[in-house]
PDB file of N, CA and C in Angstrom:
ATOM      1  N   MET A   1      16.394  -6.584  -8.283  1.00  0.00           N
ATOM      2  CA  MET A   1      16.273  -5.890  -9.626  1.00  0.00           C
ATOM      3  C   MET A   1      16.577  -4.802 -10.072  1.00  0.00           C
ATOM      4  N   SER A   2      16.774  -4.453 -10.772  1.00  0.00           N
ATOM      5  CA  SER A   2      17.941  -3.129 -11.543  1.00  0.00           C
ATOM      6  C   SER A   2      17.338  -2.351 -12.346  1.00  0.00           C
ATOM      7  N   GLY A   3      15.791  -1.902 -12.151  1.00  0.00           N
ATOM      8  CA  GLY A   3      15.297  -1.062 -13.112  1.00  0.00           C
ATOM      9  C   GLY A   3      14.553  -1.751 -13.996  1.00  0.00           C
ATOM     10  N   ARG A   4      13.732  -1.135 -14.558  1.00  0.00           N
ATOM     11  CA  ARG A   4      12.837  -0.750 -15.787  1.00  0.00           C
ATOM     12  C   ARG A   4      13.346  -2.301 -17.083  1.00  0.00           C
ATOM     13  N   GLY A   5      12.989  -2.991 -16.441  1.00  0.00           N
ATOM     14  CA  GLY A   5      13.164  -4.794 -17.782  1.00  0.00           C
ATOM     15  C   GLY A   5      14.277  -4.890 -17.475  1.00  0.00           C
ATOM     16  N   ALA A   6      14.958  -5.064 -16.686  1.00  0.00           N
ATOM     17  CA  ALA A   6      16.346  -5.841 -16.541  1.00  0.00           C
ATOM     18  C   ALA A   6      16.404  -6.425 -15.209  1.00  0.00           C
ATOM     19  N   ILE A   7      17.096  -7.864 -15.235  1.00  0.00           N
ATOM     20  CA  ILE A   7      17.401  -8.508 -13.981  1.00  0.00           C
ATOM     21  C   ILE A   7      18.865  -8.361 -13.571  1.00  0.00           C
ATOM     22  N   ARG A   8      19.645  -7.978 -13.015  1.00  0.00           N
ATOM     23  CA  ARG A   8      20.802  -8.178 -12.429  1.00  0.00           C
ATOM     24  C   ARG A   8      21.382  -8.910 -11.366  1.00  0.00           C
ATOM     25  N   ILE A   9      22.552 -10.301 -11.591  1.00  0.00           N
ATOM     26  CA  ILE A   9      22.572 -11.135 -10.789  1.00  0.00           C
ATOM     27  C   ILE A   9      23.836 -10.988 -10.195  1.00  0.00           C
ATOM     28  N   LEU A  10      24.176 -10.658  -9.090  1.00  0.00           N
ATOM     29  CA  LEU A  10      25.573 -10.525  -8.051  1.00  0.00           C
ATOM     30  C   LEU A  10      26.082 -12.276  -8.802  1.00  0.00           C
ATOM     31  N   GLN A  11      27.434 -11.848  -9.109  1.00  0.00           N
ATOM     32  CA  GLN A  11      28.099 -13.547  -8.840  1.00  0.00           C
ATOM     33  C   GLN A  11      28.633 -13.692  -8.023  1.00  0.00           C
ATOM     34  N   PRO A  12      28.987 -14.546  -6.747  1.00  0.00           N
ATOM     35  CA  PRO A  12      30.390 -13.571  -6.167  1.00  0.00           C
ATOM     36  C   PRO A  12      31.301 -14.377  -6.034  1.00  0.00           C
ATOM     37  N   ASP A  13      31.221 -15.786  -6.800  1.00  0.00           N
ATOM     38  CA  ASP A  13      32.096 -16.405  -6.880  1.00  0.00           C
ATOM     39  C   ASP A  13      33.254 -15.568  -7.975  1.00  0.00           C
ATOM     40  N   PHE A  14      32.593 -14.626  -8.824  1.00  0.00           N
ATOM     41  CA  PHE A  14      34.192 -13.727  -9.248  1.00  0.00           C
ATOM     42  C   PHE A  14      33.850 -12.111  -9.262  1.00  0.00           C
ATOM     43  N   PHE A  15      32.723 -11.731  -8.115  1.00  0.00           N
ATOM     44  CA  PHE A  15      32.302 -10.128  -8.046  1.00  0.00           C
ATOM     45  C   PHE A  15      32.199  -9.699  -8.913  1.00  0.00           C
ATOM     46  N   GLY A  16      31.336 -10.152  -9.635  1.00  0.00           N
ATOM     47  CA  GLY A  16      30.785  -9.090 -10.535  1.00  0.00           C
ATOM     48  C   GLY A  16      29.553  -9.497 -10.910  1.00  0.00           C
ATOM     49  N   THR A  17      28.887  -8.932 -11.609  1.00  0.00           N
ATOM     50  CA  THR A  17      27.415  -8.764 -12.251  1.00  0.00           C
ATOM     51  C   THR A  17      27.202  -9.467 -13.552  1.00  0.00           C
ATOM     52  N   SER A  18      26.110  -9.770 -13.874  1.00  0.00           N
ATOM     53  CA  SER A  18      25.491 -10.176 -15.176  1.00  0.00           C
ATOM     54  C   SER A  18      24.064  -9.885 -15.327  1.00  0.00           C
ATOM     55  N   THR A  19      23.823  -9.483 -16.355  1.00  0.00           N
ATOM     56  CA  THR A  19      22.547  -9.317 -16.540  1.00  0.00           C
ATOM     57  C   THR A  19      22.043 -10.646 -17.209  1.00  0.00           C
ATOM     58  N   LEU A  20      20.839 -11.030 -16.364  1.00  0.00           N
ATOM     59  CA  LEU A  20      20.791 -12.193 -16.375  1.00  0.00           C
ATOM     60  C   LEU A  20      19.117 -12.046 -17.711  1.00  0.00           C
ATOM     61  N   ALA A  21      18.343 -11.005 -17.665  1.00  0.00           N
ATOM     62  CA  ALA A  21      17.359 -10.826 -18.336  1.00  0.00           C
ATOM     63  C   ALA A  21      17.009  -9.456 -18.696  1.00  0.00           C
ATOM     64  N   SER A  22      16.691  -8.960 -20.293  1.00  0.00           N
ATOM     65  CA  SER A  22      16.386  -7.988 -20.621  1.00  0.00           C
ATOM     66  C   SER A  22      14.844  -7.814 -20.808  1.00  0.00           C
ATOM     67  N   GLN A  23      13.870  -7.176 -20.411  1.00  0.00           N
ATOM     68  CA  GLN A  23      12.879  -6.972 -21.124  1.00  0.00           C
ATOM     69  C   GLN A  23      12.585  -5.439 -21.584  1.00  0.00           C
ATOM     70  N   PRO A  24      12.802  -4.941 -22.345  1.00  0.00           N
ATOM     71  CA  PRO A  24      12.794  -3.330 -22.089  1.00  0.00           C
ATOM     72  C   PRO A  24      11.034  -2.848 -22.229  1.00  0.00           C
ATOM     73  N   GLY A  25      10.822  -1.980 -22.184  1.00  0.00           N
ATOM     74  CA  GLY A  25       9.512  -1.560 -21.945  1.00  0.00           C
ATOM     75  C   GLY A  25       8.984  -2.211 -21.284  1.00  0.00           C
ATOM     76  N   THR A  26       9.107  -3.241 -20.099  1.00  0.00           N
ATOM     77  CA  THR A  26       8.031  -4.214 -19.520  1.00  0.00           C
ATOM     78  C   THR A  26       8.619  -3.756 -17.942  1.00  0.00           C
ATOM     79  N   ASP A  27       7.789  -3.199 -17.319  1.00  0.00           N
ATOM     80  CA  ASP A  27       7.955  -3.730 -15.968  1.00  0.00           C
ATOM     81  C   ASP A  27       8.440  -4.705 -15.603  1.00  0.00           C
ATOM     82  N   ILE A  28       9.001  -5.612 -14.432  1.00  0.00           N
ATOM     83  CA  ILE A  28       8.481  -6.673 -13.935  1.00  0.00           C
ATOM     84  C   ILE A  28       8.301  -6.580 -12.379  1.00  0.00           C
ATOM     85  N   ARG A  29       7.255  -7.130 -12.305  1.00  0.00           N
ATOM     86  CA  ARG A  29       6.112  -6.878 -11.114  1.00  0.00           C
ATOM     87  C   ARG A  29       6.899  -7.764  -9.850  1.00  0.00           C
ATOM     88  N   THR A  30       7.147  -8.820 -10.362  1.00  0.00           N
ATOM     89  CA  THR A  30       7.395  -9.924  -9.399  1.00  0.00           C
ATOM     90  C   THR A  30       8.218 -10.869  -9.832  1.00  0.00           C
ATOM     91  N   SER A  31       9.158 -11.721  -8.556  1.00  0.00           N
ATOM     92  CA  SER A  31      10.133 -12.827  -8.750  1.00  0.00           C
ATOM     93  C   SER A  31       9.844 -13.737  -8.588  1.00  0.00           C
ATOM     94  N   ALA A  32      10.553 -15.067  -8.545  1.00  0.00           N
ATOM     95  CA  ALA A  32      10.333 -16.198  -7.234  1.00  0.00           C
ATOM     96  C   ALA A  32      11.744 -17.174  -7.787  1.00  0.00           C
ATOM     97  N   VAL A  33      12.231 -17.239  -6.941  1.00  0.00           N
ATOM     98  CA  VAL A  33      13.501 -18.585  -7.261  1.00  0.00           C
ATOM     99  C   VAL A  33      12.984 -20.122  -7.020  1.00  0.00           C
ATOM    100  N   SER A  34      13.049 -20.546  -6.980  1.00  0.00           N
ATOM    101  CA  SER A  34      12.389 -22.179  -6.870  1.00  0.00           C
ATOM    102  C   SER A  34      13.241 -22.928  -6.488  1.00  0.00           C
ATOM    103  N   PRO A  35      12.664 -23.678  -4.931  1.00  0.00           N
ATOM    104  CA  PRO A  35      13.055 -24.288  -3.810  1.00  0.00           C
ATOM    105  C   PRO A  35      14.319 -24.847  -4.089  1.00  0.00           C
ATOM    106  N   ASP A  36      14.507 -25.072  -5.509  1.00  0.00           N
ATOM    107  CA  ASP A  36      16.420 -26.089  -5.974  1.00  0.00           C
ATOM    108  C   ASP A  36      17.433 -25.272  -6.208  1.00  0.00           C
ATOM    109  N   LEU A  37      16.730 -23.841  -6.347  1.00  0.00           N
ATOM    110  CA  LEU A  37      17.703 -22.960  -6.591  1.00  0.00           C
ATOM    111  C   LEU A  37      18.469 -22.769  -8.100  1.00  0.00           C
ATOM    112  N   ARG A  38      17.412 -23.450  -9.158  1.00  0.00           N
ATOM    113  CA  ARG A  38      17.636 -23.776 -10.433  1.00  0.00           C
ATOM    114  C   ARG A  38      17.083 -22.632 -11.115  1.00  0.00           C
ATOM    115  N   THR A  39      16.133 -21.652 -10.883  1.00  0.00           N
ATOM    116  CA  THR A  39      15.102 -21.420 -12.012  1.00  0.00           C
ATOM    117  C   THR A  39      14.485 -20.084 -11.110  1.00  0.00           C
ATOM    118  N   LEU A  40      14.580 -19.403 -12.115  1.00  0.00           N
ATOM    119  CA  LEU A  40      14.099 -17.754 -11.755  1.00  0.00           C
ATOM    120  C   LEU A  40      12.881 -17.937 -12.389  1.00  0.00           C
ATOM    121  N   ALA A  41      11.252 -17.589 -11.588  1.00  0.00           N
ATOM    122  CA  ALA A  41      10.353 -16.940 -12.345  1.00  0.00           C
ATOM    123  C   ALA A  41      10.327 -15.762 -12.431  1.00  0.00           C
ATOM    124  N   LEU A  42       9.827 -14.527 -13.722  1.00  0.00           N
ATOM    125  CA  LEU A  42       9.673 -13.298 -13.622  1.00  0.00           C
ATOM    126  C   LEU A  42       8.664 -13.344 -14.330  1.00  0.00           C
ATOM    127  N   GLY A  43       7.489 -12.411 -13.935  1.00  0.00           N
ATOM    128  CA  GLY A  43       6.296 -11.739 -14.497  1.00  0.00           C
ATOM    129  C   GLY A  43       6.317 -10.284 -14.311  1.00  0.00           C
ATOM    130  N   GLY A  44       5.517  -9.660 -15.224  1.00  0.00           N
ATOM    131  CA  GLY A  44       5.266  -8.529 -15.224  1.00  0.00           C
ATOM    132  C   GLY A  44       3.840  -8.093 -16.103  1.00  0.00           C
ATOM    133  N   ASP A  45       4.328  -6.754 -16.695  1.00  0.00           N
ATOM    134  CA  ASP A  45       3.519  -5.942 -17.647  1.00  0.00           C
ATOM    135  C   ASP A  45       3.156  -6.597 -18.788  1.00  0.00           C
ATOM    136  N   ASP A  46       3.712  -7.901 -19.150  1.00  0.00           N
ATOM    137  CA  ASP A  46       3.603  -8.217 -20.514  1.00  0.00           C
ATOM    138  C   ASP A  46       3.067  -9.297 -20.520  1.00  0.00           C
ATOM    139  N   GLN A  47       2.367  -9.455 -19.305  1.00  0.00           N
ATOM    140  CA  GLN A  47       1.799 -11.044 -19.338  1.00  0.00           C
ATOM    141  C   GLN A  47       2.034 -12.264 -19.829  1.00  0.00           C
ATOM    142  N   ALA A  48       3.232 -12.168 -18.762  1.00  0.00           N
ATOM    143  CA  ALA A  48       3.820 -13.565 -19.181  1.00  0.00           C
ATOM    144  C   ALA A  48       4.360 -13.883 -18.005  1.00  0.00           C
ATOM    145  N   VAL A  49       4.957 -14.901 -17.669  1.00  0.00           N
ATOM    146  CA  VAL A  49       6.148 -15.581 -16.948  1.00  0.00           C
ATOM    147  C   VAL A  49       7.225 -16.447 -18.085  1.00  0.00           C
ATOM    148  N   HIS A  50       8.243 -15.766 -17.195  1.00  0.00           N
ATOM    149  CA  HIS A  50       9.478 -16.127 -17.741  1.00  0.00           C
ATOM    150  C   HIS A  50      10.161 -16.859 -17.031  1.00  0.00           C
ATOM    151  N   LEU A  51      10.696 -17.769 -17.683  1.00  0.00           N
ATOM    152  CA  LEU A  51      11.330 -18.431 -16.482  1.00  0.00           C
ATOM    153  C   LEU A  51      13.139 -19.052 -16.769  1.00  0.00           C
ATOM    154  N   TYR A  52      14.049 -18.826 -16.443  1.00  0.00           N
ATOM    155  CA  TYR A  52      15.674 -18.765 -16.604  1.00  0.00           C
ATOM    156  C   TYR A  52      16.206 -19.792 -15.560  1.00  0.00           C
ATOM    157  N   ASN A  53      17.002 -20.610 -16.282  1.00  0.00           N
ATOM    158  CA  ASN A  53      18.020 -21.278 -15.737  1.00  0.00           C
ATOM    159  C   ASN A  53      19.208 -20.283 -14.627  1.00  0.00           C
ATOM    160  N   LEU A  54      19.319 -20.476 -13.621  1.00  0.00           N
ATOM    161  CA  LEU A  54      20.678 -19.591 -13.075  1.00  0.00           C
ATOM    162  C   LEU A  54      21.342 -20.132 -13.019  1.00  0.00           C
ATOM    163  N   GLN A  55      22.094 -21.074 -13.626  1.00  0.00           N
ATOM    164  CA  GLN A  55      23.292 -21.610 -13.566  1.00  0.00           C
ATOM    165  C   GLN A  55      23.914 -21.240 -15.023  1.00  0.00           C
ATOM    166  N   THR A  56      23.310 -21.779 -16.261  1.00  0.00           N
ATOM    167  CA  THR A  56      23.579 -21.151 -17.497  1.00  0.00           C
ATOM    168  C   THR A  56      23.056 -20.010 -17.894  1.00  0.00           C
ATOM    169  N   HIS A  57      22.429 -19.078 -17.123  1.00  0.00           N
ATOM    170  CA  HIS A  57      21.816 -17.689 -17.491  1.00  0.00           C
ATOM    171  C   HIS A  57      20.819 -17.750 -18.419  1.00  0.00           C
ATOM    172  N   GLN A  58      20.383 -18.845 -19.412  1.00  0.00           N
ATOM    173  CA  GLN A  58      19.914 -18.698 -20.303  1.00  0.00           C
ATOM    174  C   GLN A  58      18.209 -19.368 -20.102  1.00  0.00           C
ATOM    175  N   LYS A  59      17.290 -18.527 -20.965  1.00  0.00           N
ATOM    176  CA  LYS A  59      15.726 -18.829 -20.485  1.00  0.00           C
ATOM    177  C   LYS A  59      15.317 -19.983 -21.027  1.00  0.00           C
ATOM    178  N   HIS A  60      14.636 -20.357 -19.914  1.00  0.00           N
ATOM    179  CA  HIS A  60      13.740 -21.784 -20.471  1.00  0.00           C
ATOM    180  C   HIS A  60      13.058 -21.998 -21.556  1.00  0.00           C
ATOM    181  N   GLY A  61      11.763 -20.837 -21.083  1.00  0.00           N
ATOM    182  CA  GLY A  61      10.808 -20.619 -22.058  1.00  0.00           C
ATOM    183  C   GLY A  61       9.931 -19.521 -21.558  1.00  0.00           C
ATOM    184  N   ALA A  62       8.577 -19.753 -21.247  1.00  0.00           N
ATOM    185  CA  ALA A  62       7.757 -18.302 -21.098  1.00  0.00           C
ATOM    186  C   ALA A  62       6.395 -19.391 -20.909  1.00  0.00           C
ATOM    187  N   PHE A  63       5.522 -18.856 -20.052  1.00  0.00           N
ATOM    188  CA  PHE A  63       3.894 -19.046 -20.712  1.00  0.00           C
ATOM    189  C   PHE A  63       3.495 -17.439 -20.910  1.00  0.00           C
ATOM    190  N   SER A  64       2.989 -17.376 -22.216  1.00  0.00           N
ATOM    191  CA  SER A  64       2.553 -16.154 -22.836  1.00  0.00           C
ATOM    192  C   SER A  64       1.502 -16.097 -22.936  1.00  0.00           C
ATOM    193  N   GLY A  65       0.706 -14.973 -23.430  1.00  0.00           N
ATOM    194  CA  GLY A  65      -0.876 -14.521 -23.781  1.00  0.00           C
ATOM    195  C   GLY A  65      -1.845 -14.817 -22.326  1.00  0.00           C
ATOM    196  N   LEU A  66      -1.123 -14.080 -20.969  1.00  0.00           N
ATOM    197  CA  LEU A  66      -2.081 -14.807 -20.351  1.00  0.00           C
ATOM    198  C   LEU A  66      -3.373 -13.293 -20.116  1.00  0.00           C
ATOM    199  N   SER A  67      -4.185 -13.315 -19.592  1.00  0.00           N
ATOM    200  CA  SER A  67      -5.244 -11.989 -19.420  1.00  0.00           C
ATOM    201  C   SER A  67      -5.022 -11.043 -18.847  1.00  0.00           C
ATOM    202  N   ALA A  68      -3.855 -11.388 -17.902  1.00  0.00           N
ATOM    203  CA  ALA A  68      -3.638  -9.534 -17.645  1.00  0.00           C
ATOM    204  C   ALA A  68      -2.483  -9.780 -16.815  1.00  0.00           C
ATOM    205  N   PRO A  69      -1.435  -8.617 -16.635  1.00  0.00           N
ATOM    206  CA  PRO A  69      -0.291  -8.843 -15.843  1.00  0.00           C
ATOM    207  C   PRO A  69      -0.223  -9.590 -14.740  1.00  0.00           C
ATOM    208  N   VAL A  70       0.710  -9.785 -14.135  1.00  0.00           N
ATOM    209  CA  VAL A  70       1.806 -11.049 -13.534  1.00  0.00           C
ATOM    210  C   VAL A  70       2.014 -10.412 -12.050  1.00  0.00           C
ATOM    211  N   ASN A  71       0.905 -10.489 -10.991  1.00  0.00           N
ATOM    212  CA  ASN A  71       1.355  -9.583  -9.684  1.00  0.00           C
ATOM    213  C   ASN A  71       2.597 -10.411  -8.582  1.00  0.00           C
ATOM    214  N   GLN A  72       2.354 -11.980  -8.857  1.00  0.00           N
ATOM    215  CA  GLN A  72       3.107 -13.002  -7.915  1.00  0.00           C
ATOM    216  C   GLN A  72       3.433 -14.204  -8.220  1.00  0.00           C
ATOM    217  N   ILE A  73       4.151 -14.453  -8.390  1.00  0.00           N
ATOM    218  CA  ILE A  73       4.969 -15.886  -8.563  1.00  0.00           C
ATOM    219  C   ILE A  73       4.824 -16.754  -7.350  1.00  0.00           C
ATOM    220  N   CYS A  74       5.166 -17.868  -7.724  1.00  0.00           N
ATOM    221  CA  CYS A  74       5.759 -18.816  -6.363  1.00  0.00           C
ATOM    222  C   CYS A  74       5.805 -20.483  -6.942  1.00  0.00           C
ATOM    223  N   PHE A  75       6.676 -20.778  -6.129  1.00  0.00           N
ATOM    224  CA  PHE A  75       6.970 -22.219  -6.809  1.00  0.00           C
ATOM    225  C   PHE A  75       6.475 -23.570  -5.734  1.00  0.00           C
ATOM    226  N   SER A  76       5.730 -24.851  -6.445  1.00  0.00           N
ATOM    227  CA  SER A  76       6.087 -26.049  -6.023  1.00  0.00           C
ATOM    228  C   SER A  76       6.822 -26.376  -5.182  1.00  0.00           C
ATOM    229  N   ALA A  77       6.677 -27.127  -3.935  1.00  0.00           N
ATOM    230  CA  ALA A  77       7.827 -27.883  -2.963  1.00  0.00           C
ATOM    231  C   ALA A  77       9.255 -28.136  -4.311  1.00  0.00           C
ATOM    232  N   ASP A  78       8.644 -28.994  -5.057  1.00  0.00           N
ATOM    233  CA  ASP A  78       9.504 -29.683  -5.988  1.00  0.00           C
ATOM    234  C   ASP A  78      10.388 -29.033  -7.253  1.00  0.00           C
ATOM    235  N   SER A  79       9.862 -27.924  -7.143  1.00  0.00           N
ATOM    236  CA  SER A  79      10.089 -26.813  -8.135  1.00  0.00           C
ATOM    237  C   SER A  79       9.691 -27.025  -9.680  1.00  0.00           C
ATOM    238  N   LEU A  80       8.753 -27.933  -9.973  1.00  0.00           N
ATOM    239  CA  LEU A  80       8.819 -27.900 -10.945  1.00  0.00           C
ATOM    240  C   LEU A  80       7.196 -27.522 -11.612  1.00  0.00           C
ATOM    241  N   LYS A  81       6.365 -26.976 -10.573  1.00  0.00           N
ATOM    242  CA  LYS A  81       4.742 -26.138 -10.878  1.00  0.00           C
ATOM    243  C   LYS A  81       5.226 -24.873 -10.393  1.00  0.00           C
ATOM    244  N   PRO A  82       5.603 -24.135 -11.291  1.00  0.00           N
ATOM    245  CA  PRO A  82       5.036 -22.619 -10.980  1.00  0.00           C
ATOM    246  C   PRO A  82       3.503 -22.170 -10.697  1.00  0.00           C
ATOM    247  N   ALA A  83       3.384 -20.861 -10.042  1.00  0.00           N
ATOM    248  CA  ALA A  83       2.225 -20.379 -10.344  1.00  0.00           C
ATOM    249  C   ALA A  83       2.113 -18.984 -10.403  1.00  0.00           C
ATOM    250  N   ALA A  84       1.021 -18.463 -10.709  1.00  0.00           N
ATOM    251  CA  ALA A  84       0.972 -17.292 -10.935  1.00  0.00           C
ATOM    252  C   ALA A  84      -0.109 -16.779 -10.830  1.00  0.00           C
ATOM    253  N   ALA A  85      -0.435 -15.717 -10.203  1.00  0.00           N
ATOM    254  CA  ALA A  85      -1.327 -14.758  -9.062  1.00  0.00           C
ATOM    255  C   ALA A  85      -1.416 -13.573 -10.615  1.00  0.00           C
ATOM    256  N   LEU A  86      -2.581 -13.520 -11.649  1.00  0.00           N
ATOM    257  CA  LEU A  86      -2.459 -12.482 -12.168  1.00  0.00           C
ATOM    258  C   LEU A  86      -3.400 -11.675 -11.844  1.00  0.00           C
ATOM    259  N   HIS A  87      -3.622  -9.484 -12.565  1.00  0.00           N
ATOM    260  CA  HIS A  87      -4.016  -8.858 -11.659  1.00  0.00           C
ATOM    261  C   HIS A  87      -5.850  -8.714 -11.766  1.00  0.00           C
ATOM    262  N   ASP A  88      -6.035  -9.543 -12.644  1.00  0.00           N
ATOM    263  CA  ASP A  88      -7.318  -9.827 -13.367  1.00  0.00           C
ATOM    264  C   ASP A  88      -8.374 -10.661 -12.051  1.00  0.00           C
ATOM    265  N   GLY A  89      -7.183 -11.488 -11.132  1.00  0.00           N
ATOM    266  CA  GLY A  89      -7.788 -12.338 -10.139  1.00  0.00           C
ATOM    267  C   GLY A  89      -7.290 -13.988 -10.748  1.00  0.00           C
ATOM    268  N   THR A  90      -6.898 -13.867 -11.908  1.00  0.00           N
ATOM    269  CA  THR A  90      -6.769 -14.934 -12.307  1.00  0.00           C
ATOM    270  C   THR A  90      -5.393 -15.837 -11.837  1.00  0.00           C
ATOM    271  N   LEU A  91      -5.648 -17.119 -11.358  1.00  0.00           N
ATOM    272  CA  LEU A  91      -4.469 -17.972 -10.672  1.00  0.00           C
ATOM    273  C   LEU A  91      -4.350 -19.092 -11.467  1.00  0.00           C
ATOM    274  N   LEU A  92      -3.308 -19.162 -11.617  1.00  0.00           N
ATOM    275  CA  LEU A  92      -2.558 -20.540 -12.835  1.00  0.00           C
ATOM    276  C   LEU A  92      -1.485 -20.746 -12.179  1.00  0.00           C
ATOM    277  N   ILE A  93      -1.377 -22.586 -12.378  1.00  0.00           N
ATOM    278  CA  ILE A  93      -0.233 -23.346 -12.162  1.00  0.00           C
ATOM    279  C   ILE A  93      -0.018 -24.187 -13.627  1.00  0.00           C
ATOM    280  N   TRP A  94       1.369 -24.248 -13.465  1.00  0.00           N
ATOM    281  CA  TRP A  94       1.645 -25.059 -14.682  1.00  0.00           C
ATOM    282  C   TRP A  94       2.522 -26.266 -14.699  1.00  0.00           C
ATOM    283  N   ASP A  95       2.743 -27.322 -15.303  1.00  0.00           N
ATOM    284  CA  ASP A  95       3.403 -28.146 -15.261  1.00  0.00           C
ATOM    285  C   ASP A  95       4.768 -28.191 -15.641  1.00  0.00           C
ATOM    286  N   THR A  96       5.793 -27.635 -15.275  1.00  0.00           N
ATOM    287  CA  THR A  96       6.843 -27.615 -16.159  1.00  0.00           C
ATOM    288  C   THR A  96       7.910 -28.583 -17.039  1.00  0.00           C
ATOM    289  N   SER A  97       7.591 -29.801 -16.464  1.00  0.00           N
ATOM    290  CA  SER A  97       7.935 -31.633 -17.247  1.00  0.00           C
ATOM    291  C   SER A  97       7.027 -31.138 -17.999  1.00  0.00           C
ATOM    292  N   GLU A  98       6.196 -31.084 -18.332  1.00  0.00           N
ATOM    293  CA  GLU A  98       5.175 -31.041 -20.099  1.00  0.00           C
ATOM    294  C   GLU A  98       4.854 -29.975 -20.288  1.00  0.00           C
ATOM    295  N   TRP A  99       5.240 -28.939 -19.866  1.00  0.00           N
ATOM    296  CA  TRP A  99       4.936 -27.607 -20.199  1.00  0.00           C
ATOM    297  C   TRP A  99       3.283 -27.235 -20.208  1.00  0.00           C
ATOM    298  N   HIS A 100       2.149 -27.523 -19.727  1.00  0.00           N
ATOM    299  CA  HIS A 100       0.945 -26.984 -19.712  1.00  0.00           C
ATOM    300  C   HIS A 100       0.283 -26.531 -18.603  1.00  0.00           C
ATOM    301  N   ALA A 101      -0.648 -25.710 -18.569  1.00  0.00           N
ATOM    302  CA  ALA A 101      -1.106 -25.562 -17.438  1.00  0.00           C
ATOM    303  C   ALA A 101      -2.030 -26.708 -16.971  1.00  0.00           C
ATOM    304  N   LEU A 102      -2.185 -26.450 -15.608  1.00  0.00           N
ATOM    305  CA  LEU A 102      -2.274 -27.638 -14.520  1.00  0.00           C
ATOM    306  C   LEU A 102      -3.865 -26.972 -14.089  1.00  0.00           C
ATOM    307  N   ASN A 103      -3.884 -26.180 -14.048  1.00  0.00           N
ATOM    308  CA  ASN A 103      -5.219 -25.563 -13.266  1.00  0.00           C
ATOM    309  C   ASN A 103      -5.162 -24.166 -13.159  1.00  0.00           C
ATOM    310  N   THR A 104      -6.213 -23.384 -13.981  1.00  0.00           N
ATOM    311  CA  THR A 104      -7.097 -22.375 -13.841  1.00  0.00           C
ATOM    312  C   THR A 104      -8.021 -21.970 -12.810  1.00  0.00           C
ATOM    313  N   ALA A 105      -7.859 -20.519 -12.093  1.00  0.00           N
ATOM    314  CA  ALA A 105      -9.369 -20.285 -11.690  1.00  0.00           C
ATOM    315  C   ALA A 105      -9.379 -18.655 -11.364  1.00  0.00           C
ATOM    316  N   ASN A 106     -10.188 -18.271 -11.405  1.00  0.00           N
ATOM    317  CA  ASN A 106     -10.495 -16.755 -10.838  1.00  0.00           C
ATOM    318  C   ASN A 106     -11.090 -16.832  -9.807  1.00  0.00           C
ATOM    319  N   THR A 107     -10.220 -15.966  -8.927  1.00  0.00           N
ATOM    320  CA  THR A 107     -10.082 -15.532  -7.085  1.00  0.00           C
ATOM    321  C   THR A 107     -11.553 -14.458  -7.115  1.00  0.00           C
ATOM    322  N   LEU A 108     -11.470 -13.997  -8.052  1.00  0.00           N
ATOM    323  CA  LEU A 108     -12.070 -12.476  -7.922  1.00  0.00           C
ATOM    324  C   LEU A 108     -14.088 -13.659  -8.316  1.00  0.00           C
ATOM    325  N   GLN A 109     -14.277 -14.282  -9.502  1.00  0.00           N
ATOM    326  CA  GLN A 109     -15.235 -14.269  -9.708  1.00  0.00           C
ATOM    327  C   GLN A 109     -15.930 -15.697  -8.575  1.00  0.00           C
ATOM    328  N   ALA A 110     -14.836 -16.047  -7.673  1.00  0.00           N
ATOM    329  CA  ALA A 110     -15.055 -17.260  -6.807  1.00  0.00           C
ATOM    330  C   ALA A 110     -15.576 -16.368  -5.363  1.00  0.00           C
ATOM    331  N   ARG A 111     -15.883 -15.524  -5.427  1.00  0.00           N
ATOM    332  CA  ARG A 111     -16.551 -14.506  -4.057  1.00  0.00           C
ATOM    333  C   ARG A 111     -17.615 -14.679  -4.248  1.00  0.00           C
TER     334      ARG A 111
END
């Protein structure tokens, strides 16, 4: 990560860099690369998970309007289900093949 609101990806095939994502004014707290190495997920203070195609450097989409900033992101083994842990204790899992939430839990209330 390269500072507030921008992600820079090294391009070893031509020894340069490119800016993949820019979210001015937003702190990026966490990132994850899918196991198939095709998708980058970013989360932060804007209360959204942003998904980017690592081959085309284009944004796939975003899961926005979350209840709190995103603290952690990971992917399922098949790379189709990103999960996010939010600052308020909420855990969300999505199915990117249909772009909908699969499950929501609040780990703080479950204690």
